[in-house]
PDB file of C-alpha atoms in Angstrom:
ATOM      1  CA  UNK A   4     139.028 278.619  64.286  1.00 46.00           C
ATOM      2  CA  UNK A   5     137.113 276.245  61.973  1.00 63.00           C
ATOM      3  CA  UNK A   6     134.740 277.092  59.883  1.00 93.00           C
ATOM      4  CA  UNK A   7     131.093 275.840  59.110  1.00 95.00           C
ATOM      5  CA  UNK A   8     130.240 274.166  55.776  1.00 96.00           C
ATOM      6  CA  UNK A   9     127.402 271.786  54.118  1.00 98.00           C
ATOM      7  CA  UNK A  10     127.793 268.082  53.807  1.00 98.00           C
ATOM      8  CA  UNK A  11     125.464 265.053  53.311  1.00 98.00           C
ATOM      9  CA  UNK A  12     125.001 263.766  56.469  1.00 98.00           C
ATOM     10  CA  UNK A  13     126.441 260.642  57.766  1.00 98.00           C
ATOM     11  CA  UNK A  14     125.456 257.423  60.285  1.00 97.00           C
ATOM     12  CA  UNK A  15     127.212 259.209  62.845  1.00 97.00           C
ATOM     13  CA  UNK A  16     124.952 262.462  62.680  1.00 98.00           C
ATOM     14  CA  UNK A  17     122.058 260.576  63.392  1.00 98.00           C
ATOM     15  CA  UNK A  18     121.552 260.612  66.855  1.00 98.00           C
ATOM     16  CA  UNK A  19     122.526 264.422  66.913  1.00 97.00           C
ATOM     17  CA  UNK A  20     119.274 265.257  64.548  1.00 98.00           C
ATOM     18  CA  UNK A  21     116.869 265.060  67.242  1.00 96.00           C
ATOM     19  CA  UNK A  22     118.783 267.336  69.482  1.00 96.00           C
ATOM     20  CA  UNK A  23     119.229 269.615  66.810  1.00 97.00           C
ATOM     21  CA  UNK A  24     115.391 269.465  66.094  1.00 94.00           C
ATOM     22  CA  UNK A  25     114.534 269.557  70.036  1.00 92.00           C
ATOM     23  CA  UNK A  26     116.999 272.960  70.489  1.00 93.00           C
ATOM     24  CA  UNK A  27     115.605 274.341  67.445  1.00 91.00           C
ATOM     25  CA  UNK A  28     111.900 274.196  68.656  1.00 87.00           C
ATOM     26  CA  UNK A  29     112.522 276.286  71.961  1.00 85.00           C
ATOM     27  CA  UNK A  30     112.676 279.096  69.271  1.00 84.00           C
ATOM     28  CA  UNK A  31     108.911 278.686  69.280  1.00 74.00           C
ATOM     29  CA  UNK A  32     108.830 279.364  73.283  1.00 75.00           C
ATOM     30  CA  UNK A  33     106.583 281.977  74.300  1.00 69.00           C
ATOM     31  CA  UNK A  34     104.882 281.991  70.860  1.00 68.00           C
ATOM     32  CA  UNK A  35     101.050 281.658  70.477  1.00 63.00           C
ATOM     33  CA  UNK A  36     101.878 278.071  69.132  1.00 63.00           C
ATOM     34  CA  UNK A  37     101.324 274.941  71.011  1.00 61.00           C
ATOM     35  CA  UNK A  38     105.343 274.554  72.344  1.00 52.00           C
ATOM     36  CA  UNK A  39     104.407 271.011  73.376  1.00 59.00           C
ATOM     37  CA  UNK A  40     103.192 269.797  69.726  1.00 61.00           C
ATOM     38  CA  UNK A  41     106.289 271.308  68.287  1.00 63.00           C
ATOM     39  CA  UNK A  42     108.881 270.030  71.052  1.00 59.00           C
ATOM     40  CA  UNK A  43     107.876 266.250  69.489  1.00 77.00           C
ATOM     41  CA  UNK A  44     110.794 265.258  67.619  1.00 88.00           C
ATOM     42  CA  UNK A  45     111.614 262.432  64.777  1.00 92.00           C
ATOM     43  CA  UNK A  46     113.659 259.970  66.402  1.00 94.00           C
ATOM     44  CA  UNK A  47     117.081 259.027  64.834  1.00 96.00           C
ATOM     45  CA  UNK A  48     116.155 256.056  63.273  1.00 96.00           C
ATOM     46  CA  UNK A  49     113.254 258.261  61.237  1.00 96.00           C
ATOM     47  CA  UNK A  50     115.672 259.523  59.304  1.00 98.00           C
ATOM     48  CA  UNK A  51     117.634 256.420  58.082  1.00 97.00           C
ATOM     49  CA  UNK A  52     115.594 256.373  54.511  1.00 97.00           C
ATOM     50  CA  UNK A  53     116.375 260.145  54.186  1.00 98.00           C
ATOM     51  CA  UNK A  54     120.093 259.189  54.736  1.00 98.00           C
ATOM     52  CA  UNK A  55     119.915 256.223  52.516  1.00 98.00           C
ATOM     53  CA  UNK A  56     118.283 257.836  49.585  1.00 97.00           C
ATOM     54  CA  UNK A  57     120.920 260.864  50.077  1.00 97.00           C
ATOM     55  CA  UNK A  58     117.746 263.130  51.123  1.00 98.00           C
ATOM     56  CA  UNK A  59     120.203 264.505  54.244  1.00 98.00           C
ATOM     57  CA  UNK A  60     121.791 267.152  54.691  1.00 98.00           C
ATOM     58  CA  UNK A  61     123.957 268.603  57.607  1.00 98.00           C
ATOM     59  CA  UNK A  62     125.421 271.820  58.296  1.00 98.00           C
ATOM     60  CA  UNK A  63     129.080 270.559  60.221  1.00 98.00           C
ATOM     61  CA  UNK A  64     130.311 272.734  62.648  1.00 97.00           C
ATOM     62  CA  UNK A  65     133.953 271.933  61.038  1.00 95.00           C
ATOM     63  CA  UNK A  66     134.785 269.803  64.338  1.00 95.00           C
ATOM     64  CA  UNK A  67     132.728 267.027  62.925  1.00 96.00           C
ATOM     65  CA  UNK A  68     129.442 268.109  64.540  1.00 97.00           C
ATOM     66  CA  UNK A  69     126.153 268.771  63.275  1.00 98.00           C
ATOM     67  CA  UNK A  70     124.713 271.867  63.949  1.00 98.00           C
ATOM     68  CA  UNK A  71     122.038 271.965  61.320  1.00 98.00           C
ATOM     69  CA  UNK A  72     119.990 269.790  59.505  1.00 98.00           C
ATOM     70  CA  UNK A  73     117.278 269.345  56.542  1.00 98.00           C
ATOM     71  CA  UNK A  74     115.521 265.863  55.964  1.00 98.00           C
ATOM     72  CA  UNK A  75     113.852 265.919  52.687  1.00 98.00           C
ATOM     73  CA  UNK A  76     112.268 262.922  50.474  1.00 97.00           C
ATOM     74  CA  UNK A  77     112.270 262.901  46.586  1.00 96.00           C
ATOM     75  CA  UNK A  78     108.813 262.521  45.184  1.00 94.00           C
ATOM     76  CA  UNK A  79     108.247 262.199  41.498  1.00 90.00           C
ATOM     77  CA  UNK A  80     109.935 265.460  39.872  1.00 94.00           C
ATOM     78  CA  UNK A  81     109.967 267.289  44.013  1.00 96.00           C
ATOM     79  CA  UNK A  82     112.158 267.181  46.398  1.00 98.00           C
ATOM     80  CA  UNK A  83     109.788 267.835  49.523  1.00 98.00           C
ATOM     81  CA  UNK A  84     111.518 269.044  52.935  1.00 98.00           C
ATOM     82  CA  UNK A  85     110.097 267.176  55.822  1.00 97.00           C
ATOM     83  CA  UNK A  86     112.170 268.733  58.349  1.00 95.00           C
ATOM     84  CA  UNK A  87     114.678 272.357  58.536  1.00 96.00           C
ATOM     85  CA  UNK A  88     116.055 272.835  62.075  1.00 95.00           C
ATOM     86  CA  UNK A  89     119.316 274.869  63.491  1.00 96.00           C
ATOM     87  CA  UNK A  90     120.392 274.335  66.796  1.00 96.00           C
ATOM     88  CA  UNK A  91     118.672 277.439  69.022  1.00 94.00           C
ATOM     89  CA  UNK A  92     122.262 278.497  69.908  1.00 95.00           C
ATOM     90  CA  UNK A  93     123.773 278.889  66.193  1.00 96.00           C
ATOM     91  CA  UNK A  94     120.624 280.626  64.739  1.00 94.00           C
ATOM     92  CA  UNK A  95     120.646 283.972  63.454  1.00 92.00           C
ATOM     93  CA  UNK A  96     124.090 283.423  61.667  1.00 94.00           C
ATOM     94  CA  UNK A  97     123.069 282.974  58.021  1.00 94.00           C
ATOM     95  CA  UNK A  98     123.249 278.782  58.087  1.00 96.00           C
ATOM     96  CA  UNK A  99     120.013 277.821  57.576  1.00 95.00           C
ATOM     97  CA  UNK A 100     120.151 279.898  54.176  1.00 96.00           C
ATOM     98  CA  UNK A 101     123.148 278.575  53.323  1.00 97.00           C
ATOM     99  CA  UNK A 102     121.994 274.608  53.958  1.00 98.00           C
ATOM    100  CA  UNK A 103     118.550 275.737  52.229  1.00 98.00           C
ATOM    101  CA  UNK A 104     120.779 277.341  49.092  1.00 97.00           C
ATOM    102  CA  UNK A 105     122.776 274.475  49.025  1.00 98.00           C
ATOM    103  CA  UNK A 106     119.793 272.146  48.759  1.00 98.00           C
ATOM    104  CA  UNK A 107     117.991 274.241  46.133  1.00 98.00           C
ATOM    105  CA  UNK A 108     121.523 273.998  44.473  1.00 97.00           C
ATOM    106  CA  UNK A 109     121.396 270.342  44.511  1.00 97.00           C
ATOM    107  CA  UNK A 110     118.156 269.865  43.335  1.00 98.00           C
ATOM    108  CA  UNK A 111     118.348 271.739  40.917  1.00 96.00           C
ATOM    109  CA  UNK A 112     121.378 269.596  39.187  1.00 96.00           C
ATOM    110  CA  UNK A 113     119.436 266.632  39.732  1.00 96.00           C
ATOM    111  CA  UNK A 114     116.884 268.324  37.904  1.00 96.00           C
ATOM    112  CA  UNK A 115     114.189 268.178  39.959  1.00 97.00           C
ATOM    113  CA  UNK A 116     111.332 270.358  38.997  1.00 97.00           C
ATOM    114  CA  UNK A 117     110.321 271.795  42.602  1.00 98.00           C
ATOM    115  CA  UNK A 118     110.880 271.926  46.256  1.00 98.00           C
ATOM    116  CA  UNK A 119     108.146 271.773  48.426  1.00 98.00           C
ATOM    117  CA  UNK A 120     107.064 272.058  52.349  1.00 97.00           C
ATOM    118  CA  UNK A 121     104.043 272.615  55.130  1.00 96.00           C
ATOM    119  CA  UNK A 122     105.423 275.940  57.439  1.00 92.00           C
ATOM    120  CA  UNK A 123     103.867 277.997  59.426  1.00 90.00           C
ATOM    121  CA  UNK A 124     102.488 281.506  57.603  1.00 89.00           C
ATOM    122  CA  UNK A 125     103.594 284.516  59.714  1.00 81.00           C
ATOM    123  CA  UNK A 126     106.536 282.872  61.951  1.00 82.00           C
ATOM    124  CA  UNK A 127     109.281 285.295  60.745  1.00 79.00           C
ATOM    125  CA  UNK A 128     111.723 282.301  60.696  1.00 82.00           C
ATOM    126  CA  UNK A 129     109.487 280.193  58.334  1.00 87.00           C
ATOM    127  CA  UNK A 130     106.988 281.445  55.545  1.00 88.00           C
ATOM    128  CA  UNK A 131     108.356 285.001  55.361  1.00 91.00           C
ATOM    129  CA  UNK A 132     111.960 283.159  55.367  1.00 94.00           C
ATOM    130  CA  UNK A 133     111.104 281.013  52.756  1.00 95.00           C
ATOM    131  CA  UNK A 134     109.495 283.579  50.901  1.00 95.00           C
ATOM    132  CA  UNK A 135     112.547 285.426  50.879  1.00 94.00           C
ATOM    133  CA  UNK A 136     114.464 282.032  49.428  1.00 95.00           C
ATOM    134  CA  UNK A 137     112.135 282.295  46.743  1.00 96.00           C
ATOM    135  CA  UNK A 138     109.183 280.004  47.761  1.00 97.00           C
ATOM    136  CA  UNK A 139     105.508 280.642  47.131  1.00 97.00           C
ATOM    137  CA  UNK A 140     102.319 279.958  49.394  1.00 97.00           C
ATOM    138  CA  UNK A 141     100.009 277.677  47.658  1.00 97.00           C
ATOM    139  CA  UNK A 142      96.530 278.241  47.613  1.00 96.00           C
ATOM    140  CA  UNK A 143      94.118 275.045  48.444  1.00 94.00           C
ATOM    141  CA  UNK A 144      93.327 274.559  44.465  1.00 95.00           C
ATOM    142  CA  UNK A 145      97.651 274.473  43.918  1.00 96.00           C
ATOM    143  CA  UNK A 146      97.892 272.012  46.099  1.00 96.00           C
ATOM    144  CA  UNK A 147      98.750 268.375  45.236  1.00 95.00           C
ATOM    145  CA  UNK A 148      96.970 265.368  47.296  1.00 95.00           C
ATOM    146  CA  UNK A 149     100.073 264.911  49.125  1.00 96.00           C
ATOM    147  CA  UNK A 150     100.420 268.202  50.366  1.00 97.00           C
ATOM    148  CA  UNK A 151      96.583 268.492  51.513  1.00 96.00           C
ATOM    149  CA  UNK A 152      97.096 265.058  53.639  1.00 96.00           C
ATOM    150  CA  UNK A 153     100.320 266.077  54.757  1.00 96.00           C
ATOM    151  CA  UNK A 154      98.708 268.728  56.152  1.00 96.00           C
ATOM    152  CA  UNK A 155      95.972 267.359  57.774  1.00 96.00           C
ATOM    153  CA  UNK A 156      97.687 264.961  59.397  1.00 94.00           C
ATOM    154  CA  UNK A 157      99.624 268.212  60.790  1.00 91.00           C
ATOM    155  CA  UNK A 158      96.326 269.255  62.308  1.00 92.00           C
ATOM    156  CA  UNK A 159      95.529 265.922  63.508  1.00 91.00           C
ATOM    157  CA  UNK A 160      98.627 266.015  65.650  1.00 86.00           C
ATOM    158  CA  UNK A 161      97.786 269.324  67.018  1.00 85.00           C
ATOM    159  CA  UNK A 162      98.845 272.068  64.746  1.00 85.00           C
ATOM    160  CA  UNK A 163      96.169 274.989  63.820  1.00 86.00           C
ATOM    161  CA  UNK A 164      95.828 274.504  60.187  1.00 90.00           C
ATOM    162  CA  UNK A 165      94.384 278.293  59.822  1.00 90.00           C
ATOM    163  CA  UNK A 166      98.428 278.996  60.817  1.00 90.00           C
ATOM    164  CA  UNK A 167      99.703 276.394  58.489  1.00 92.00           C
ATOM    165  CA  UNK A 168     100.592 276.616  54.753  1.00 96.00           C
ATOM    166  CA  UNK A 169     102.085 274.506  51.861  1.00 97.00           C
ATOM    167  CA  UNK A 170     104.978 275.898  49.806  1.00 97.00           C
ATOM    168  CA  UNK A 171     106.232 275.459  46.782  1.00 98.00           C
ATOM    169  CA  UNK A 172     109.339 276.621  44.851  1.00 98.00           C
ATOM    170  CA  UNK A 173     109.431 276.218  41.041  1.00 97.00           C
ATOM    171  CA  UNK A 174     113.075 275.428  39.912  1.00 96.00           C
ATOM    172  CA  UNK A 175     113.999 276.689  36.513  1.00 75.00           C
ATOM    173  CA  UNK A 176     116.485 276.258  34.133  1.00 50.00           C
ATOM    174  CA  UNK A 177     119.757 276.680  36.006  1.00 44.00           C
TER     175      UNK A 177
END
């Protein structure tokens, strides 16, 4: 039996990440949400400055495979996560914390001074999650520039901002 564990991703994970994200979105089936906005993936090759700038992280399956994934992009003193996703099939089983702790972990020791993200509010497997990780909603006046066109290009592509939120999560001294 192997056992599951957090790396940096490699060229070879790639072309698994949009799998990963497409499984991950059937979660959202039979929600009120628009499935077909949130079945678009990134393609592989989106990822490739995330992977470069050592922004990617997988969670291996200890066979080699990814299972798990978070694309994030350093931005002045934040570390903002573009993308979370765990394959439909291995959800529930505590590995998206774990990738997310290891993350914070990380950015922490490169002493960044926040994380942020765009999530939906009341999905139980994304604001109340990252609530419970330690995150905070921001309210429109928190919210840097980059967040507020982040998400409005969101709504542009279909999204309902009034279900849509920016998070932040303040890292202090370790």
């Amino acid at each position: 039996m192997t056992s599951t564990f957090v790396r940096q991703a490699i060229e070879s994970d790639l072309p698994r990440l949009p799998e990963i994200e497409r499984s991950a979105s059937e979660a959202f089936r039979g929600t009120d949400l628009d499935f077909d906005t949130l079945s678009s993936v990134t393609p592989a090759e989106g990822w490739r400055d995330a992977l470069r700038a050592g922004t990617l992280w997988v969670v291996d399956d200890g066979a080699g495979n990814a299972i798990a994934f978070l694309g994030a992009e350093a931005i002045g003193g934040e570390l903002h996560i573009r993308e979370f996703d765990v394959a439909l099939d291995r959800q529930g089983q505590g590995l998206g914390r774990r990738l997310l702790g290891h993350v914070i972990a990380w950015a922490r020791t490169a002493e960044l001074q926040a994380l942020t993200l765009t999530t939906f509010r009341t999905v139980p497997w994304n604001g109340p999650f990252y609530a419970a990780m330690g995150f905070r909603e921001l309210s429109p006046a928190e919210m840097s520039s980059r967040l507020v066109e982040i998400l409005k290009k969101e709504a542009h592509q279909g999204l309902d901002p009034a279900q849509r939120c920016a998070m932040r999560l303040d890292l202090g001294a370790t």
